[in-house]
């Protein structure tokens, strides 16, 4: 019994420590990376130069990712004309049809890209997903953190880069 309590306490402290470590500071210059669209055409982050961008790296097998995607969809519909969205799936190319079905079934309209060579994740990954990065029009990272976002938090992040 006592060992179980000690284990639970260690697990709690470790979880809090990992969450703090994963909260990366903003202010750095955005790094370029390459992702692919559903037709395997390359898209470079630098194509969005001069525009505010929200990047979200996620996967269909990730429950927190699935839980936050409706918030991204809602805010994409509201803010997509002023802020670019790059919703980047981290799964392998072999999963493309599964991901496309997931997007269709969820009725998501935000732009989905695929990180088949881990370029985006290596540039911005924190060791966990989902991870959200906000880049202002000057190319500065104003937010970079792993973890699920609720609608209110995501709205504040978007408002900070408009």
Backbone as a ProteinNet text record, in pm:
[ID]
protein_1_A
[PRIMARY]
XXXXXXXXXXXXXXXXXXXXXXXXXXXXXXXXXXXXXXXXXXXXXXXXXXXXXXXXXXXXXXXXXXXXXXXXXXXXXXXXXXXXXXXXXXXXXXXXXXXXXXXXXXXXXXXXXXXXXXXXXXXXXXXXXXXXXXXXXXXXXXXXXXXXXXXXXXXXXXXXXX
[TERTIARY]
82.9	0	87.3	184.8	272.8	353.3	397.2	472.9	387.2	258.5	167.2	153	146.1	134.4	262.5	376	504.5	515.3	476.8	481.1	390.8	269.8	176	233.4	297.4	357.3	471.1	555.1	665.9	611.9	510.8	449.7	391.3	325.8	267.6	376.1	480.8	590.7	657.8	679.2	741.2	654.6	525	433.4	437.8	437.4	445	577.6	686.6	818.5	825.1	772.4	773.8	691	575.6	491.1	565.2	636.3	712.1	824.4	894.3	1004.1	952.9	835.2	781.9	729.7	711.5	664.5	782.9	804.4	920.2	894.5	994.7	975.7	960.8	890.8	879.3	990.4	982.2	1078.8	1185.3	1205.5	1303.8	1247.1	1334.5	1291.4	1235.8	1132.5	1072.3	1169.3	1172.3	1257.5	1176.3	1241.3	1173.2	1166.7	1066.4	1051.7	967.3	965.9	889.9	788.3	665.8	560.3	498.6	401.2	340.1	188.9	126.5	-19.2	-66.3	-196.5	-250.4	-212.5	-162.1	-118.3	33.4	97.7	243.1	321.4	255	326.1	387.4	511	581.3	522.3	521.8	484.1	589.3	645.1	747.8	686.3	728.6	680.5	713	827.1	868.4	771.1	684.5	582.1	485.6	478.5	388.5	459.5	577.8	656.1	573.3	579.2	506.4	363.2	322.1	185.6	189.8	93.2	86.5	41.1	101.3	74.2	54.6	-46.8	-66.3	-27.8	66.7	110.3	64.1	4.1	-33	12.4	93.3	141.4	63.1	1.3	-93.3	-90.4	-169.2	-185.8	-324.4	-378.1	-512.7	-519.1	-408.4	-406.6	-390.7	-377.8	-350.7	-481.7	-533.2	-659.5	-659.4	-554.8	-558.1	-562.3	-494.7	-498.3	-641.1	-705.3	-843	-937.2	-913.5	-1000	-987.2	-869.2	-853	-882.9	-887.2	-910.4	-1040.3	-1151.4	-1271.7	-1251.1	-1166.6	-1137.9	-1059.8	-964.4	-889.5	-982.9	-1074.4	-1169	-1256	-1309.5	-1395.6	-1319.4	-1198.1	-1121.2	-1064	-1039.9	-1001	-1114.2	-1236.8	-1351.1	-1366.7	-1336.5	-1349.3	-1230.3	-1110.5	-988.4	-901.9	-941.7	-858.3	-825.6	-902.2	-871.3	-759.6	-733.1	-630.3	-506.8	-524	-415.1	-408.2	-288.9	-270.1	-267.4	-328.4	-327.3	-251.1	-160.9	-90.4	-114.2	-210.4	-243.7	-164.1	-62.9	35.9	22.8	-15.8	-27	111.5	141.7	273.9	283.4	178.2	178.6	251.5	281.9	356.9	272	339.9	271.6	176.3	208.9	123.9	-13.3	-24.5	-150.7	-232.7	-189.7	-255.9	-406	-447.8	-591.2	-668	-607.5	-671.8	-689	-586.7	-593.1	-696.8	-697.9	-796.8	-939	-961.1	-1092.8	-1126.5	-1029.1	-1048.6	-1089	-1021.2	-1051.6	-1192.1	-1224	-1356.6	-1466.7	-1447.9	-1547.7	-1567.7	-1460.6	-1468.7	-1519.1	-1536.7	-1582	-1488.6	-1358.3	-1259.4	-1228.2	-1220.7	-1192	-1057.6	-991.8	-861.4	-761.1	-656.2	-556.7	-473.4	-466.3	-391.1	-267.5	-155.8	-29	27	125.9	180.1	330.6	376.9	517.7	587.4	586.2	636.4	785.4	861.9	1005.9	1044.4	944.9	964.6	1031.3	1027.1	1089.3	1027.7	895.6	828.7	849.1	834.1	848.2	990.2	1089.5	1228.2	1253.7	1186.2	1203.5	1135.5	1020.2	939.2	892.3	919.6	870.1	930.7	853	896.3	910.3	890.4	892.5	753.4	653.8	515.4	425.7	308.8	206.8	76.8	-12.5	-2.9	94.2	147.7	229.3	176.9	163.8	113.3	218.7	240.4	337.6	265.2	284.4	227.8	343.5	338.3	444	379	433.8	375.7	423.2	370	401	548.3	618.7	761.5	847.9	784	858.2	908.9	856.6	898.2	800.6	855.8	772.8	722.3	591.3	534.3	475.3	463.2	410.4	460.4	507.6	551.1	537.7	432.1	409.8	336.7	375.3	305	187.4	86.3	-30	-157	-266.6	-396.7	-440.3	-496.9	-548.3	-700.1	-759.8	-903.8	-929.2	-1053.9	-1086.6	-1042.1	-1062.3	-1026	-875.2	-796	-649.9	-604.8	-661.6	-625.2	-663.5	-779.4	-822.8	-724	-678	-580.8	-450.7	-407.4	-284.3	-301.8	-413.3	-439.8	-448	-516.3	-527.9	-391.9	-296.3	-163.6	-79.8	-120.2	-39.5	-111.6	-235.6	-310.3	-247.4
-119	0	125.3	126.7	242.9	261.4	150.8	157.8	218.8	187.3	244	394.3	441.3	585.2	656.3	598.1	656.8	661.8	553.9	550.6	658.6	673.2	775	915	938.9	1070	1097.7	999.1	1016	1041.3	967.1	985.3	1125.6	1176.2	1310.6	1416.2	1407.2	1504.1	1498.4	1378.8	1363.3	1425	1403.2	1460	1611.6	1669.4	1815.6	1865.6	1798.3	1840.1	1834.9	1728.9	1716.7	1827.3	1859.3	1966.6	2099.4	2127.7	2252.3	2254.8	2144.1	2137.2	2157.4	2104	2111.9	2249.8	2337.7	2473	2555.2	2554.7	2621.1	2769.9	2851.6	2995.4	3037.9	3145.9	3204	3305.1	3382.7	3488.1	3451.4	3324.7	3282.5	3300.4	3301.1	3306.3	3170.3	3172.5	3048.4	2977.7	2846	2764.1	2716.1	2705.8	2653.2	2501.1	2443.9	2299.2	2267.9	2142.2	2096.7	1992.4	2010.3	1911.1	1882.4	1793.6	1752.8	1763.7	1794.6	1792.6	1651.9	1632.9	1498.5	1441.6	1527.8	1482.5	1465.5	1471.7	1458	1577.3	1691.3	1812.9	1876.1	1924.1	1987.2	2124	2154.9	2287.6	2326.3	2445.9	2494	2596.6	2592.6	2693.3	2832.7	2848.4	2980.2	3035.1	2950.8	2998.8	3095.4	3090.1	3176.3	3300	3327.4	3440.9	3569.1	3645.4	3771.7	3757.9	3635.7	3611.7	3545.6	3576.5	3503	3359.4	3265.3	3123.4	3049.1	2963.9	2867.4	2730.5	2665.3	2530.8	2436.5	2325.8	2224.5	2089.1	2019.8	1886.8	1785.8	1690.6	1599.6	1462.8	1369.9	1237.5	1184.5	1100.7	1047.8	954.7	891.2	796.6	864.8	996.9	1074.9	1133.8	1083.6	1136.4	1287.6	1347	1492.3	1567.2	1512.3	1573.8	1573.8	1459	1447.9	1539.9	1557.3	1642.5	1790.1	1833.7	1976.4	2013.8	1918	1950.5	2026.9	1998	2079.4	2227.7	2258	2398.5	2464.7	2391.8	2444.7	2467.8	2375	2389.9	2514.3	2531.5	2647.9	2778.1	2785.1	2908.9	2926.9	2818.8	2830.8	2896.7	2854.8	2914.7	3062.3	3099.1	3238	3324.6	3270.5	3351.1	3313	3213.1	3161.4	3260.5	3368.2	3468.9	3563.3	3566.9	3656.9	3583.5	3456.7	3376.1	3246.5	3209.9	3084	2968.7	2859.4	2739.7	2630.3	2564.8	2447.9	2334.3	2250.8	2136.3	2017.7	1976.8	1882.2	1746.6	1647.7	1511.1	1447.6	1381	1323	1176.2	1119.8	977.1	949.3	823.4	783.8	795.2	798.9	809.3	691.8	577.3	459.5	479.2	574.8	602.1	711.3	758.7	871.2	849.7	735.1	711.5	711	657.6	659.5	802.9	883.9	1022.9	1099.6	1078.8	1146.4	1108.8	983.3	939.3	1006.9	1015.3	1081.3	1227.4	1296.2	1437.2	1449.2	1362.7	1366.1	1336.4	1232.6	1195.5	1306.3	1377.9	1488	1617.7	1618.1	1737.2	1856.8	1826.9	1932.5	1996.3	2129.1	2203	2274.5	2272.9	2339	2265.3	2335.8	2271.6	2169	2048.5	1940.5	1910.8	1901.2	1866.9	1744.5	1682.7	1557.4	1570	1529.9	1541.1	1406.1	1356.3	1222.1	1206.4	1314.6	1303.2	1364.8	1396.8	1454.5	1591.1	1661.7	1793.4	1893.5	1899.8	1994.3	1953.1	1824.9	1777.8	1798.7	1778.1	1801.8	1950.5	2036.1	2180.6	2230.7	2174.4	2228.8	2128.1	2001.5	1900.5	1914.1	1877.8	1887.7	1750.7	1647.5	1512.6	1459.7	1542.6	1502	1569.5	1512.6	1577.1	1574.8	1666.7	1770.3	1880.2	1947.8	2065.7	2176.7	2295.8	2411.7	2520.5	2580.2	2687.8	2804.3	2923.8	3044.9	3133.3	3176.3	3259.2	3387.4	3502.2	3628.4	3660.8	3769.1	3805.7	3840.7	3872.7	3902.6	3776.8	3661	3535.6	3497.3	3561.7	3530.8	3432	3335.4	3239.6	3308.8	3317.1	3378.6	3274	3151	3042.9	2910.8	2822.9	2689.1	2598.5	2517.7	2433.5	2305.8	2198.3	2071	2067.5	1993.4	1975.8	2021.8	1968	1999.2	2140.1	2211.4	2345.8	2344.6	2424.1	2444.3	2564.1	2587.5	2693.3	2830.9	2860.6	2991.3	3016.2	2917.3	2931.5	2949.2	2871.1	2881.7	3018.7	3068.6	3201.4	3309.4	3301.1	3398.5	3392.6	3272.7	3257	3319.2	3291.3	3347.4	3499.3	3551.4	3696.9	3762.6	3689.6	3747	3760.8	3696.5	3704.8	3771.7	3812.7	3876	4007.7
0	0	0	93	104.3	-25.1	-84.3	-209.6	-319.8	-321	-420.3	-404.5	-281.8	-255.6	-298.2	-264.1	-303.5	-455.8	-522.8	-668.8	-727.8	-674.2	-723.5	-704	-590.8	-564.8	-662.6	-686.5	-781.5	-921.4	-960.1	-1091.7	-1106.7	-1003.5	-1007.7	-1022.6	-942.4	-949.8	-1086.3	-1138.4	-1270.2	-1378.8	-1372.5	-1471.8	-1468.8	-1350.3	-1338.2	-1393.4	-1361.9	-1410.9	-1562.5	-1622	-1767.7	-1830.5	-1773.2	-1825.7	-1822.3	-1714.3	-1704.3	-1806.9	-1822.8	-1919.4	-2061.4	-2091.9	-2227.1	-2263.2	-2166.4	-2195.1	-2244.8	-2373.5	-2431.8	-2447.2	-2422.9	-2435.2	-2580.2	-2601.3	-2734.4	-2755.4	-2862.7	-2889.3	-2990.5	-3016	-3115.4	-3255.6	-3353.6	-3493.5	-3534.2	-3613.6	-3662.2	-3756.5	-3746.5	-3832.6	-3951.9	-4065.2	-4183.3	-4173.7	-4233.5	-4242	-4364.5	-4401.5	-4517.8	-4474.3	-4519.7	-4499.8	-4636.1	-4638.6	-4765.1	-4755.6	-4869.9	-4872.4	-4909.1	-4920.4	-4944.9	-5080.7	-5170.6	-5302.9	-5309.4	-5193	-5177.9	-5230.6	-5249.6	-5288.1	-5164.3	-5180.8	-5069.7	-5038.3	-4909.2	-4862	-4759.6	-4775.4	-4683.4	-4589	-4464.6	-4370.4	-4422	-4485.8	-4536.7	-4641.1	-4697.6	-4790.9	-4722.1	-4590	-4512.7	-4458.1	-4506	-4457.8	-4461.5	-4353.3	-4344.5	-4296.5	-4262.9	-4216.1	-4078.2	-3992.7	-3865.9	-3892	-3820.5	-3845.3	-3712.9	-3710.8	-3602.3	-3657.1	-3591.8	-3629.1	-3518.6	-3556.5	-3458.5	-3512.1	-3433.4	-3470.8	-3387.4	-3455.1	-3391.3	-3458.9	-3407.2	-3468.4	-3432.9	-3519	-3496.3	-3375.3	-3339.7	-3228.2	-3092.8	-3092.3	-2971	-2916	-2801.7	-2748.2	-2722.7	-2661.2	-2643.6	-2777.8	-2878.3	-3011.7	-3065.2	-3058.5	-3108.3	-3031.9	-2903.1	-2821.8	-2856	-2898.2	-2926.2	-3071.2	-3161.9	-3303.1	-3327.9	-3259.7	-3282.1	-3248.3	-3150.3	-3117	-3230.7	-3286.2	-3400.1	-3518.7	-3542.1	-3653.1	-3634.6	-3515.8	-3489.1	-3510.9	-3458	-3469.9	-3609.7	-3680.7	-3821.4	-3899.9	-3875	-3944.9	-3910.6	-3786.7	-3743.1	-3785.2	-3780.2	-3794.9	-3913.8	-3990.1	-4098	-4207.3	-4218.1	-4319.7	-4273.5	-4142.9	-4088.6	-4039.5	-4004.6	-3949.5	-4029	-4072.9	-4145.4	-4045.3	-4079.7	-3996.2	-4070.1	-3998.8	-4050.7	-3952.1	-3982.7	-3898.6	-3952.9	-3878.2	-3929.6	-3860.9	-3939.5	-3889.7	-3885.4	-3775.8	-3754.3	-3797	-3851.3	-3884.4	-4015.7	-4038.2	-4157.1	-4283.3	-4396.3	-4525.3	-4547	-4490.5	-4505.8	-4440.8	-4351.1	-4280.9	-4348.7	-4465	-4531.3	-4546.5	-4595.9	-4616	-4484.1	-4379.2	-4247.5	-4197.5	-4216.8	-4172.1	-4253.9	-4383.7	-4468.5	-4426.4	-4393.2	-4345.7	-4213.2	-4123.4	-3994.3	-4014.9	-4105.3	-4134.4	-4193.4	-4286.7	-4349.8	-4247.8	-4168.2	-4067.6	-3964.3	-3931.7	-3835.9	-3896.5	-4028.8	-4102.3	-4079.9	-4072.3	-4054.4	-4188.7	-4188.5	-4311.8	-4306.6	-4191.4	-4183.4	-4272.5	-4316	-4402.8	-4325	-4379.6	-4315.6	-4399.4	-4330.3	-4393	-4321.2	-4383.9	-4333.1	-4314.1	-4196.8	-4158.8	-4177	-4300.3	-4327.8	-4301.5	-4308.5	-4281.8	-4146.9	-4064.5	-3930.3	-3930.8	-4040.2	-4050.4	-3951.7	-3946.8	-3856.1	-3711.1	-3684.7	-3547	-3495.9	-3581.5	-3540.1	-3517	-3592.8	-3575.5	-3448.6	-3414.5	-3305.5	-3202.8	-3222.8	-3131	-2992.9	-2895.5	-2756.8	-2692.7	-2772.3	-2718.4	-2692	-2712.8	-2689.4	-2792.2	-2813.1	-2894.6	-2815.5	-2844.3	-2946.2	-2903.7	-3002.4	-2976.9	-3067.1	-3008.9	-3082.1	-3080.2	-3196.7	-3212.9	-3277.7	-3223.5	-3282.8	-3326.3	-3451.8	-3509.9	-3559.6	-3518.6	-3564.4	-3706.1	-3762.6	-3901.3	-3920.8	-3811.7	-3819.7	-3811.2	-3801.5	-3797	-3659.6	-3555.5	-3419.1	-3355.4	-3285.7	-3213.3	-3087.1	-3072.9	-2953.4	-2859	-2908.6	-2825	-2882	-2794.3	-2835.2	-2714.2	-2713.6	-2597.1	-2635.2	-2570.6	-2586.6	-2490.3	-2528.8	-2442.5	-2511.1	-2465	-2522.5	-2482.9	-2580.7	-2556.3	-2557	-2468	-2476.1	-2568.5	-2601.2	-2696.7	-2648.8	-2522.1	-2467.6	-2477.8	-2441.4	-2449.2	-2593.4	-2683.2	-2824.1	-2879.4	-2841	-2886.6	-2840.8	-2716.6	-2664.6	-2744	-2776.8	-2854.8	-2992.9	-3057.3	-3190.2	-3182.8	-3081.3	-3066.4	-3046.7	-2990.1	-2964.9	-3091.9	-3201.9	-3324.4	-3439.9	-3423.1	-3533.1	-3571.2
[MASK]
++++++++++++++++++++++++++++++++++++++++++++++++++++++++++++++++++++++++++++++++++++++++++++++++++++++++++++++++++++++++++++++++++++++++++++++++++++++++++++++++++

